[in-house]
PDB file of C-alpha atoms in Angstrom:
ATOM      1  CA  MET A   1     -89.760   2.851  14.092  1.00 66.00           C
ATOM      2  CA  THR A   2     -87.859  -0.051  12.524  1.00 89.00           C
ATOM      3  CA  VAL A   3     -88.977  -2.827  14.875  1.00 96.00           C
ATOM      4  CA  ALA A   4     -91.907  -2.737  17.284  1.00 97.00           C
ATOM      5  CA  VAL A   5     -92.659  -5.628  19.666  1.00 98.00           C
ATOM      6  CA  ARG A   6     -95.875  -5.534  21.680  1.00 97.00           C
ATOM      7  CA  GLY A   7     -96.843  -7.913  24.495  1.00 97.00           C
ATOM      8  CA  LEU A   8     -94.885 -10.804  23.004  1.00 97.00           C
ATOM      9  CA  GLY A   9     -95.178 -14.196  24.676  1.00 97.00           C
ATOM     10  CA  LYS A  10     -93.726 -17.591  23.847  1.00 96.00           C
ATOM     11  CA  ARG A  11     -94.522 -20.953  25.417  1.00 93.00           C
ATOM     12  CA  TYR A  12     -93.299 -24.499  25.010  1.00 91.00           C
ATOM     13  CA  GLY A  13     -96.320 -26.532  26.017  1.00 91.00           C
ATOM     14  CA  GLU A  14     -97.470 -25.132  29.351  1.00 89.00           C
ATOM     15  CA  VAL A  15     -94.094 -23.572  30.145  1.00 91.00           C
ATOM     16  CA  ALA A  16     -93.721 -19.851  29.422  1.00 92.00           C
ATOM     17  CA  VAL A  17     -90.337 -18.931  27.974  1.00 93.00           C
ATOM     18  CA  PHE A  18     -91.155 -15.220  28.263  1.00 94.00           C
ATOM     19  CA  ARG A  19     -94.270 -13.060  28.204  1.00 94.00           C
ATOM     20  CA  GLY A  20     -95.249  -9.425  28.032  1.00 96.00           C
ATOM     21  CA  VAL A  21     -92.187  -8.369  26.038  1.00 97.00           C
ATOM     22  CA  THR A  22     -92.631  -4.863  24.597  1.00 97.00           C
ATOM     23  CA  LEU A  23     -89.877  -2.813  22.988  1.00 96.00           C
ATOM     24  CA  ASP A  24     -89.147  -0.446  20.112  1.00 96.00           C
ATOM     25  CA  VAL A  25     -85.843  -0.041  18.323  1.00 96.00           C
ATOM     26  CA  ALA A  26     -85.381   2.900  15.965  1.00 95.00           C
ATOM     27  CA  ALA A  27     -83.169   3.249  12.918  1.00 93.00           C
ATOM     28  CA  GLY A  28     -79.559   3.822  13.944  1.00 92.00           C
ATOM     29  CA  GLU A  29     -80.161   2.649  17.526  1.00 93.00           C
ATOM     30  CA  PHE A  30     -78.118  -0.142  19.119  1.00 93.00           C
ATOM     31  CA  VAL A  31     -79.925  -2.137  21.824  1.00 95.00           C
ATOM     32  CA  ALA A  32     -78.415  -5.018  23.818  1.00 96.00           C
ATOM     33  CA  ILE A  33     -80.621  -7.649  25.483  1.00 97.00           C
ATOM     34  CA  VAL A  34     -79.047  -9.583  28.348  1.00 95.00           C
ATOM     35  CA  GLY A  35     -80.386 -12.351  30.568  1.00 91.00           C
ATOM     36  CA  GLU A  36     -79.651 -15.683  32.160  1.00 86.00           C
ATOM     37  CA  SER A  37     -79.006 -18.741  29.989  1.00 85.00           C
ATOM     38  CA  GLY A  38     -82.273 -20.375  28.976  1.00 86.00           C
ATOM     39  CA  VAL A  39     -84.416 -17.248  29.437  1.00 91.00           C
ATOM     40  CA  GLY A  40     -85.171 -17.105  25.713  1.00 94.00           C
ATOM     41  CA  LYS A  41     -82.829 -14.430  24.325  1.00 95.00           C
ATOM     42  CA  SER A  42     -82.173 -16.306  21.083  1.00 94.00           C
ATOM     43  CA  THR A  43     -85.848 -17.282  20.831  1.00 95.00           C
ATOM     44  CA  LEU A  44     -86.836 -13.612  21.118  1.00 97.00           C
ATOM     45  CA  LEU A  45     -84.350 -12.683  18.400  1.00 97.00           C
ATOM     46  CA  ASN A  46     -85.722 -15.433  16.143  1.00 96.00           C
ATOM     47  CA  CYS A  47     -89.257 -14.147  16.721  1.00 97.00           C
ATOM     48  CA  MET A  48     -88.145 -10.646  15.751  1.00 97.00           C
ATOM     49  CA  ALA A  49     -86.782 -12.085  12.507  1.00 96.00           C
ATOM     50  CA  GLY A  50     -89.913 -14.131  11.854  1.00 96.00           C
ATOM     51  CA  LEU A  51     -87.878 -17.328  12.100  1.00 95.00           C
ATOM     52  CA  ASP A  52     -89.884 -18.588  15.078  1.00 95.00           C
ATOM     53  CA  THR A  53     -93.534 -18.356  16.085  1.00 95.00           C
ATOM     54  CA  TRP A  54     -95.034 -16.847  19.231  1.00 97.00           C
ATOM     55  CA  ASP A  55     -98.214 -17.384  21.223  1.00 97.00           C
ATOM     56  CA  GLU A  56     -99.305 -13.836  21.971  1.00 97.00           C
ATOM     57  CA  GLY A  57     -98.454 -10.288  20.993  1.00 98.00           C
ATOM     58  CA  THR A  58     -97.145  -8.774  17.768  1.00 98.00           C
ATOM     59  CA  VAL A  59     -93.869  -8.097  15.970  1.00 98.00           C
ATOM     60  CA  ALA A  60     -93.649  -5.454  13.231  1.00 97.00           C
ATOM     61  CA  VAL A  61     -90.626  -4.650  11.064  1.00 96.00           C
ATOM     62  CA  ASP A  62     -90.794  -1.379   9.130  1.00 94.00           C
ATOM     63  CA  GLY A  63     -94.546  -1.362   9.740  1.00 94.00           C
ATOM     64  CA  ALA A  64     -95.125  -4.911   8.446  1.00 96.00           C
ATOM     65  CA  ASP A  65     -96.892  -7.125  11.018  1.00 97.00           C
ATOM     66  CA  LEU A  66     -94.996 -10.425  10.822  1.00 97.00           C
ATOM     67  CA  GLY A  67     -97.909 -12.299  12.362  1.00 96.00           C
ATOM     68  CA  THR A  68    -100.076 -11.586   9.304  1.00 97.00           C
ATOM     69  CA  LEU A  69     -97.483 -12.891   6.809  1.00 97.00           C
ATOM     70  CA  ASP A  70     -97.133 -16.454   5.554  1.00 96.00           C
ATOM     71  CA  ASP A  71     -93.753 -18.213   5.460  1.00 95.00           C
ATOM     72  CA  ASP A  72     -92.929 -17.047   1.936  1.00 96.00           C
ATOM     73  CA  ALA A  73     -93.769 -13.428   2.711  1.00 97.00           C
ATOM     74  CA  ARG A  74     -91.697 -13.549   5.908  1.00 97.00           C
ATOM     75  CA  ALA A  75     -88.752 -14.965   3.950  1.00 96.00           C
ATOM     76  CA  LEU A  76     -89.015 -12.179   1.390  1.00 96.00           C
ATOM     77  CA  LEU A  77     -89.166  -9.546   4.124  1.00 96.00           C
ATOM     78  CA  ARG A  78     -86.087 -11.022   5.834  1.00 96.00           C
ATOM     79  CA  ARG A  79     -84.232 -11.103   2.542  1.00 95.00           C
ATOM     80  CA  ALA A  80     -84.904  -7.416   1.914  1.00 95.00           C
ATOM     81  CA  LYS A  81     -84.942  -5.850   5.383  1.00 95.00           C
ATOM     82  CA  VAL A  82     -83.182  -8.066   7.962  1.00 96.00           C
ATOM     83  CA  GLY A  83     -79.530  -8.918   8.540  1.00 95.00           C
ATOM     84  CA  PHE A  84     -78.683 -11.725  10.984  1.00 95.00           C
ATOM     85  CA  VAL A  85     -75.273 -12.335  12.589  1.00 94.00           C
ATOM     86  CA  PHE A  86     -75.075 -15.842  14.036  1.00 89.00           C
ATOM     87  CA  GLN A  87     -72.749 -16.955  16.820  1.00 84.00           C
ATOM     88  CA  ALA A  88     -71.598 -19.880  14.687  1.00 87.00           C
ATOM     89  CA  PHE A  89     -70.819 -17.613  11.665  1.00 90.00           C
ATOM     90  CA  HIS A  90     -72.687 -19.823   9.104  1.00 93.00           C
ATOM     91  CA  VAL A  91     -70.354 -18.940   6.243  1.00 96.00           C
ATOM     92  CA  LEU A  92     -70.355 -21.331   3.290  1.00 97.00           C
ATOM     93  CA  PRO A  93     -67.025 -23.200   3.201  1.00 97.00           C
ATOM     94  CA  HIS A  94     -66.878 -23.653  -0.580  1.00 97.00           C
ATOM     95  CA  LEU A  95     -67.292 -19.923  -1.268  1.00 98.00           C
ATOM     96  CA  ASP A  96     -64.553 -17.344  -0.772  1.00 98.00           C
ATOM     97  CA  VAL A  97     -64.945 -14.275   1.436  1.00 98.00           C
ATOM     98  CA  ALA A  98     -66.300 -11.993  -1.291  1.00 98.00           C
ATOM     99  CA  GLN A  99     -68.766 -14.630  -2.509  1.00 98.00           C
ATOM    100  CA  ASN A 100     -70.077 -15.189   1.019  1.00 98.00           C
ATOM    101  CA  VAL A 101     -70.592 -11.463   1.562  1.00 98.00           C
ATOM    102  CA  ALA A 102     -72.261 -11.065  -1.838  1.00 98.00           C
ATOM    103  CA  LEU A 103     -74.959 -13.698  -1.177  1.00 97.00           C
ATOM    104  CA  PRO A 104     -77.711 -11.339   0.091  1.00 97.00           C
ATOM    105  CA  LEU A 105     -77.284  -9.109  -2.966  1.00 98.00           C
ATOM    106  CA  LEU A 106     -77.432 -12.097  -5.311  1.00 97.00           C
ATOM    107  CA  LEU A 107     -80.638 -13.323  -3.655  1.00 95.00           C
ATOM    108  CA  LEU A 108     -82.118  -9.858  -4.220  1.00 96.00           C
ATOM    109  CA  LYS A 109     -80.870  -9.933  -7.841  1.00 96.00           C
ATOM    110  CA  ARG A 110     -78.760  -6.858  -7.094  1.00 97.00           C
ATOM    111  CA  PRO A 111     -75.152  -7.986  -7.652  1.00 97.00           C
ATOM    112  CA  ASP A 112     -72.770  -5.186  -6.739  1.00 98.00           C
ATOM    113  CA  ALA A 113     -69.054  -5.981  -6.593  1.00 97.00           C
ATOM    114  CA  ALA A 114     -68.220  -2.407  -5.537  1.00 97.00           C
ATOM    115  CA  ARG A 115     -70.586  -2.631  -2.567  1.00 97.00           C
ATOM    116  CA  VAL A 116     -69.050  -5.964  -1.507  1.00 98.00           C
ATOM    117  CA  ALA A 117     -65.554  -4.485  -1.740  1.00 97.00           C
ATOM    118  CA  ALA A 118     -66.632  -1.449   0.289  1.00 94.00           C
ATOM    119  CA  MET A 119     -68.094  -3.644   3.033  1.00 94.00           C
ATOM    120  CA  LEU A 120     -64.933  -5.773   3.200  1.00 94.00           C
ATOM    121  CA  ASP A 121     -62.885  -2.606   3.559  1.00 92.00           C
ATOM    122  CA  ALA A 122     -65.260  -1.297   6.233  1.00 90.00           C
ATOM    123  CA  VAL A 123     -64.833  -4.396   8.405  1.00 91.00           C
ATOM    124  CA  GLY A 124     -61.073  -4.585   7.857  1.00 91.00           C
ATOM    125  CA  LEU A 125     -61.013  -7.516   5.449  1.00 94.00           C
ATOM    126  CA  ASP A 126     -59.744  -5.769   2.320  1.00 92.00           C
ATOM    127  CA  GLY A 127     -57.141  -7.959   0.667  1.00 95.00           C
ATOM    128  CA  LEU A 128     -58.848 -11.148   1.873  1.00 97.00           C
ATOM    129  CA  ALA A 129     -61.672 -11.260  -0.680  1.00 98.00           C
ATOM    130  CA  HIS A 130     -60.463 -14.477  -2.302  1.00 97.00           C
ATOM    131  CA  ARG A 131     -59.560 -16.363   0.875  1.00 98.00           C
ATOM    132  CA  LEU A 132     -61.633 -19.410   1.778  1.00 98.00           C
ATOM    133  CA  PRO A 133     -63.224 -19.575   5.238  1.00 97.00           C
ATOM    134  CA  GLN A 134     -60.813 -22.270   6.443  1.00 97.00           C
ATOM    135  CA  GLU A 135     -57.972 -19.793   5.898  1.00 97.00           C
ATOM    136  CA  LEU A 136     -59.433 -17.238   8.330  1.00 96.00           C
ATOM    137  CA  SER A 137     -59.358 -16.736  12.090  1.00 93.00           C
ATOM    138  CA  GLY A 138     -62.501 -16.742  14.218  1.00 91.00           C
ATOM    139  CA  GLY A 139     -62.511 -12.963  14.408  1.00 91.00           C
ATOM    140  CA  GLN A 140     -62.145 -12.664  10.645  1.00 94.00           C
ATOM    141  CA  LEU A 141     -64.990 -15.126  10.095  1.00 94.00           C
ATOM    142  CA  GLN A 142     -67.248 -13.101  12.366  1.00 92.00           C
ATOM    143  CA  ARG A 143     -66.397  -9.948  10.419  1.00 93.00           C
ATOM    144  CA  VAL A 144     -67.333 -11.804   7.199  1.00 95.00           C
ATOM    145  CA  ALA A 145     -70.686 -12.576   8.838  1.00 95.00           C
ATOM    146  CA  ILE A 146     -71.158  -8.918   9.809  1.00 93.00           C
ATOM    147  CA  ALA A 147     -70.285  -7.680   6.313  1.00 94.00           C
ATOM    148  CA  ARG A 148     -72.727 -10.198   4.826  1.00 96.00           C
ATOM    149  CA  ALA A 149     -75.466  -9.067   7.237  1.00 95.00           C
ATOM    150  CA  LEU A 150     -74.969  -5.398   6.313  1.00 93.00           C
ATOM    151  CA  VAL A 151     -74.203  -5.582   2.597  1.00 95.00           C
ATOM    152  CA  HIS A 152     -77.839  -5.203   1.480  1.00 95.00           C
ATOM    153  CA  SER A 153     -78.455  -2.251   3.847  1.00 92.00           C
ATOM    154  CA  PRO A 154     -81.059  -3.944   6.065  1.00 94.00           C
ATOM    155  CA  SER A 155     -83.437  -1.930   8.226  1.00 92.00           C
ATOM    156  CA  LEU A 156     -82.915  -4.348  11.119  1.00 95.00           C
ATOM    157  CA  LEU A 157     -79.694  -6.059  12.165  1.00 95.00           C
ATOM    158  CA  LEU A 158     -79.970  -8.928  14.676  1.00 96.00           C
ATOM    159  CA  ALA A 159     -76.882 -10.404  16.332  1.00 95.00           C
ATOM    160  CA  ASP A 160     -77.033 -13.590  18.410  1.00 95.00           C
ATOM    161  CA  GLU A 161     -74.047 -13.864  20.812  1.00 91.00           C
ATOM    162  CA  PRO A 162     -71.656 -12.723  18.054  1.00 90.00           C
ATOM    163  CA  THR A 163     -68.646 -12.719  20.394  1.00 87.00           C
ATOM    164  CA  GLY A 164     -69.381 -15.996  22.160  1.00 82.00           C
ATOM    165  CA  ASN A 165     -66.627 -17.938  20.391  1.00 79.00           C
ATOM    166  CA  LEU A 166     -63.999 -15.201  20.428  1.00 83.00           C
ATOM    167  CA  ASP A 167     -61.178 -14.170  22.756  1.00 85.00           C
ATOM    168  CA  PRO A 168     -61.708 -10.816  24.564  1.00 88.00           C
ATOM    169  CA  ALA A 169     -59.471  -8.747  22.298  1.00 85.00           C
ATOM    170  CA  THR A 170     -61.046 -10.098  19.108  1.00 85.00           C
ATOM    171  CA  ALA A 171     -64.515  -9.780  20.638  1.00 86.00           C
ATOM    172  CA  GLY A 172     -63.869  -6.102  21.319  1.00 86.00           C
ATOM    173  CA  ARG A 173     -62.813  -5.501  17.717  1.00 84.00           C
ATOM    174  CA  VAL A 174     -65.877  -7.330  16.395  1.00 84.00           C
ATOM    175  CA  MET A 175     -68.212  -5.279  18.600  1.00 87.00           C
ATOM    176  CA  ASP A 176     -66.605  -2.054  17.404  1.00 86.00           C
ATOM    177  CA  VAL A 177     -67.134  -3.096  13.797  1.00 86.00           C
ATOM    178  CA  LEU A 178     -70.721  -4.147  14.462  1.00 85.00           C
ATOM    179  CA  ALA A 179     -71.662  -0.901  16.194  1.00 87.00           C
ATOM    180  CA  GLN A 180     -69.818   1.480  13.886  1.00 85.00           C
ATOM    181  CA  GLN A 181     -70.916  -0.079  10.628  1.00 79.00           C
ATOM    182  CA  ALA A 182     -74.512  -0.613  11.651  1.00 82.00           C
ATOM    183  CA  ARG A 183     -74.804   3.009  12.766  1.00 83.00           C
ATOM    184  CA  ARG A 184     -73.229   4.229   9.552  1.00 86.00           C
ATOM    185  CA  GLU A 185     -75.652   2.075   7.597  1.00 86.00           C
ATOM    186  CA  GLY A 186     -78.598   3.384   9.631  1.00 90.00           C
ATOM    187  CA  ALA A 187     -79.858  -0.023  10.752  1.00 91.00           C
ATOM    188  CA  ALA A 188     -81.657  -0.698  14.005  1.00 93.00           C
ATOM    189  CA  VAL A 189     -79.394  -3.132  15.856  1.00 94.00           C
ATOM    190  CA  VAL A 190     -80.469  -5.711  18.441  1.00 96.00           C
ATOM    191  CA  LEU A 191     -77.771  -7.766  20.152  1.00 95.00           C
ATOM    192  CA  VAL A 192     -78.502 -10.627  22.534  1.00 95.00           C
ATOM    193  CA  THR A 193     -75.604 -11.594  24.762  1.00 93.00           C
ATOM    194  CA  HIS A 194     -74.562 -12.858  28.177  1.00 87.00           C
ATOM    195  CA  SER A 195     -71.401 -10.708  27.935  1.00 87.00           C
ATOM    196  CA  GLN A 196     -71.466  -7.491  29.939  1.00 86.00           C
ATOM    197  CA  ALA A 197     -68.489  -6.235  27.936  1.00 86.00           C
ATOM    198  CA  ALA A 198     -70.391  -6.708  24.674  1.00 89.00           C
ATOM    199  CA  ALA A 199     -73.535  -5.070  26.061  1.00 92.00           C
ATOM    200  CA  ALA A 200     -71.536  -2.051  27.241  1.00 90.00           C
ATOM    201  CA  GLY A 201     -71.207  -0.784  23.665  1.00 88.00           C
ATOM    202  CA  ALA A 202     -74.968  -0.455  23.179  1.00 92.00           C
ATOM    203  CA  ASP A 203     -77.104   2.686  23.447  1.00 92.00           C
ATOM    204  CA  ARG A 204     -79.523   0.828  25.741  1.00 94.00           C
ATOM    205  CA  VAL A 205     -79.268  -2.401  27.716  1.00 96.00           C
ATOM    206  CA  LEU A 206     -82.433  -4.378  28.480  1.00 97.00           C
ATOM    207  CA  GLN A 207     -82.828  -7.323  30.847  1.00 96.00           C
ATOM    208  CA  LEU A 208     -84.991 -10.222  29.640  1.00 96.00           C
ATOM    209  CA  THR A 209     -86.717 -12.470  32.182  1.00 91.00           C
ATOM    210  CA  SER A 210     -89.625 -14.881  31.934  1.00 86.00           C
ATOM    211  CA  GLU A 211     -91.852 -12.026  33.144  1.00 87.00           C
ATOM    212  CA  GLY A 212     -90.881  -9.553  30.434  1.00 92.00           C
ATOM    213  CA  ILE A 213     -88.192  -7.047  29.597  1.00 95.00           C
ATOM    214  CA  ARG A 214     -87.000  -3.940  31.432  1.00 94.00           C
ATOM    215  CA  PRO A 215     -84.151  -1.404  31.326  1.00 94.00           C
ATOM    216  CA  ARG A 216     -81.019  -2.521  33.087  1.00 87.00           C
TER     217      ARG A 216
END
């Protein structure tokens, strides 16, 4: 099992964001989590990445209990095993496409120009390696973000509303790339979205509420 969440609960003060969240996502599986705005979808994703804290329950990635790790150890685990696709892309404007995609490999001290080129080809960005982000469309920027998230072959790929800023046609292409490439790479994929069209491409769809999570 790549990621295992057990009885997870998160509160802000006395207000419960969610509680009793339990789920497993296996290597090569694509799971979509849907729910109303404000129910904590992004917070849950951040907990699964060890970017946020929780008040009860456990999160384990590849058998490592994130709750037992300090900040440095969590950062090292994310660097090696987690890919994150943000809604707002978070590409670095002063780096070209290839340099942005190469960042996870450089942080791991594993530079690999051939791997970067292969990922750009896989997401349909071959020929754009030396373009700067401001020269790209929204759909192209999101594909840069996906290539960057997958380039170091993470065990777990987390995507937070990756189609939220895109038109329907571009969103469909991005979802195809996300699903196909993640499955080829063997990552467990967790997508949080309010888009039914985006969720439709997943193997399983789960509904998150303040009372927990259940199949939809």
